[in-house]
C-alpha positions as semicolon CSV with decimal commas, in nm:
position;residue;x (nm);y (nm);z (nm)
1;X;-1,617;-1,988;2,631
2;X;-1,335;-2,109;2,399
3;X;-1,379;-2,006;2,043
4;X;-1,279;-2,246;1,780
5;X;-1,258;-2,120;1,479
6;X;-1,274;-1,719;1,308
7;X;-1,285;-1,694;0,934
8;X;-1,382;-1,475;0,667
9;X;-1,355;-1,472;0,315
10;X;-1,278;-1,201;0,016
11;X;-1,415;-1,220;-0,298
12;X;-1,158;-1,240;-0,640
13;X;-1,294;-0,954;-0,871
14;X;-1,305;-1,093;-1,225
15;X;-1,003;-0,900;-1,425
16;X;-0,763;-1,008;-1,101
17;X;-0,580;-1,369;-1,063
18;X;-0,452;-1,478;-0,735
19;X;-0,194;-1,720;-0,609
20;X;-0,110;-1,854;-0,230
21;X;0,186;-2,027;-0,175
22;X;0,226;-2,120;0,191
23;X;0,067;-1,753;0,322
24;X;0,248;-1,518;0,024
25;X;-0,044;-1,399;-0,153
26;X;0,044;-1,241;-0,514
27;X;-0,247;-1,073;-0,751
28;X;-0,186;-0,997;-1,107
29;X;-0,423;-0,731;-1,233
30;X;-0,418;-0,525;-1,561
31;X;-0,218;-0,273;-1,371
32;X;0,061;-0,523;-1,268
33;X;0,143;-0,780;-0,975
34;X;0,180;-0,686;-0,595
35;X;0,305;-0,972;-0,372
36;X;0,229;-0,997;0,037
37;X;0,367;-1,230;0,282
38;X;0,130;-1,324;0,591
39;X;0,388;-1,563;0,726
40;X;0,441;-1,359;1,061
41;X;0,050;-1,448;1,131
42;X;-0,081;-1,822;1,211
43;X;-0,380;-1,808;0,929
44;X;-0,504;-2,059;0,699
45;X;-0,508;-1,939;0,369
46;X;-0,710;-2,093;0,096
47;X;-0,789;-2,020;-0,250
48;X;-1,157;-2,096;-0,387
49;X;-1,320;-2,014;-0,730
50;X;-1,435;-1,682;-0,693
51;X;-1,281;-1,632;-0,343
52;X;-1,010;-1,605;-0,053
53;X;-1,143;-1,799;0,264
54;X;-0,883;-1,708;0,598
55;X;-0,932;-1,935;0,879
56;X;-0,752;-1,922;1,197
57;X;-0,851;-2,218;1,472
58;X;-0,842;-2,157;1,817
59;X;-0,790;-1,789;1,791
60;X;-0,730;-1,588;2,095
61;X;-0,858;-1,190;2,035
62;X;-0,553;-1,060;1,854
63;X;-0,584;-1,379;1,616
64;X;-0,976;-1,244;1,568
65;X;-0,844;-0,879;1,477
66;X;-0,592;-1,048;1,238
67;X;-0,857;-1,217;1,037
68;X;-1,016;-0,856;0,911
69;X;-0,710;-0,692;0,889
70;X;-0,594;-0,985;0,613
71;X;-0,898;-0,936;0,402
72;X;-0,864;-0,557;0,400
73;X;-0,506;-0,601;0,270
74;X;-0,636;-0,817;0,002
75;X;-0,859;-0,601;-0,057
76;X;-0,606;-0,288;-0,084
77;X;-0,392;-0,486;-0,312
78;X;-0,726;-0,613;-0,568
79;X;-0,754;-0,219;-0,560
80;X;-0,442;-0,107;-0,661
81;X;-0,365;-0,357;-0,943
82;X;-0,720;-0,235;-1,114
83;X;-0,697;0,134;-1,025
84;X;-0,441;0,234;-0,855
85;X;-0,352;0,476;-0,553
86;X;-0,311;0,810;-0,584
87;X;-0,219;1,065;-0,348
88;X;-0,189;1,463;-0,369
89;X;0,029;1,665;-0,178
90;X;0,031;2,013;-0,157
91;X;0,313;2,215;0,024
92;X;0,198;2,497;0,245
93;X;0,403;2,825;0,415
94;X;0,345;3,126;0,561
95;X;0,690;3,326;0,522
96;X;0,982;3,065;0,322
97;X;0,832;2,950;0,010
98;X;0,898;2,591;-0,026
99;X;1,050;2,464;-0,369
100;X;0,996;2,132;-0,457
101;X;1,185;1,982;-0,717
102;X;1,107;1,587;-0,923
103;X;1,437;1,426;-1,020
104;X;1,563;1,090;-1,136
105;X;1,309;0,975;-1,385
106;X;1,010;1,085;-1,114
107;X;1,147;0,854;-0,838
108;X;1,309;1,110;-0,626
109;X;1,227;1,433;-0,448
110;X;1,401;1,748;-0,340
111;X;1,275;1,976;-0,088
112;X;1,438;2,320;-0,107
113;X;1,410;2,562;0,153
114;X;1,210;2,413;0,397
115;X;1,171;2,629;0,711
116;X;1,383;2,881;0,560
117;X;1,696;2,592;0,609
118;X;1,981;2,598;0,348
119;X;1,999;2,178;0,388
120;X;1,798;1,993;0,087
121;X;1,635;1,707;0,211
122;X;1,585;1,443;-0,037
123;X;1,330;1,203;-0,033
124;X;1,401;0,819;-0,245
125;X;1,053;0,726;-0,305
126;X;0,974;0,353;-0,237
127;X;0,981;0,056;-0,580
128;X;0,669;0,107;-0,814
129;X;0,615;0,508;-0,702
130;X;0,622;0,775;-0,918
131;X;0,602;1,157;-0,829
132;X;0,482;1,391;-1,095
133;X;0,355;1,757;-1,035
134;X;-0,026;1,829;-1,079
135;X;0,033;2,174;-1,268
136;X;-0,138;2,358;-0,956
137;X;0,138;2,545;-0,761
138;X;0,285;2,393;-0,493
139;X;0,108;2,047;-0,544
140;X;0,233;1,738;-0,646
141;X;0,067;1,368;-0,713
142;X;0,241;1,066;-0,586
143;X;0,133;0,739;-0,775
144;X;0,156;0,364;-0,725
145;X;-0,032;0,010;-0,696
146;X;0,097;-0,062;-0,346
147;X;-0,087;0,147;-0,109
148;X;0,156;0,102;0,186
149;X;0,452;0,228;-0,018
150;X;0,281;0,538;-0,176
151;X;0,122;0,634;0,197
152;X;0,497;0,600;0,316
153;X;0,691;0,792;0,026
């Protein structure tokens, strides 16, 4: 049996505003703005009072899957512009200590002596990511609204 139509919806927490402009959805938040395009997906987006409704018509099962997967983005961003993302890393070794050095304002890392290897890898961290040590040894905290770009720094 064809399937016609799969939707769901997201509710708008109170302190966050949203805009959709053909599939880019943006939230401002009192921690800032994060903008995401869902152009690559063939979605109706549409913006209610208190909430997000995503339709898609005719969907096959990938189309389905795509319907959740939008409102947990939404979701991820609502999160990070009210609290944020926050991840701790903490460097382990048996036999070459690992230093690990912040540089550049907290936007860049340096790893010395990784594997016992005289080449220092640097790490660029990805726009609104900081880096900033925890004051346990060999831990630091990597911060940021956008979940996907402080997972991938």
């Amino acid at each position: 049996m064809k399937l016609i139509q799969a939707g769901d919806s997201v509710k708008i927490p109170d302190d966050c505003k949203v805009k959709i402009d053909r599939r880019i959805v943006t939230v401002d938040g009192p921690r800032g703005q994060l903008k995401k395009s869902f152009k690559h997906l063939q979605c109706e987006l549409t913006l209610q009072k208190k909430s997000i409704d995503i339709k898609v018509h005719f969907p096959n099962r990938k189309a389905v899957a795509c319907v959740r997967t939008i409102c947990s983005h939404i979701q991820n961003m609502f999160t990070g512009v009210q609290q944020g993302y926050k991840y701790k890393m903490k460097s382990v070794y048996a036999h070459f200590p690992i230093n690990i050095n912040i540089i550049n304002d907290h936007t860049h890392v340096e790893v010395h002596n990784f594997l016992g290897e005289k080449f220092v890898r640097r790490v660029n961290l990805l726009p609104g990511v900081t880096c900033k040590p925890t004051g346990n040894k060999d831990e630091i905290m990597v911060e940021g609204n956008d979940v996907e770009n402080v997972s991938r720094s």
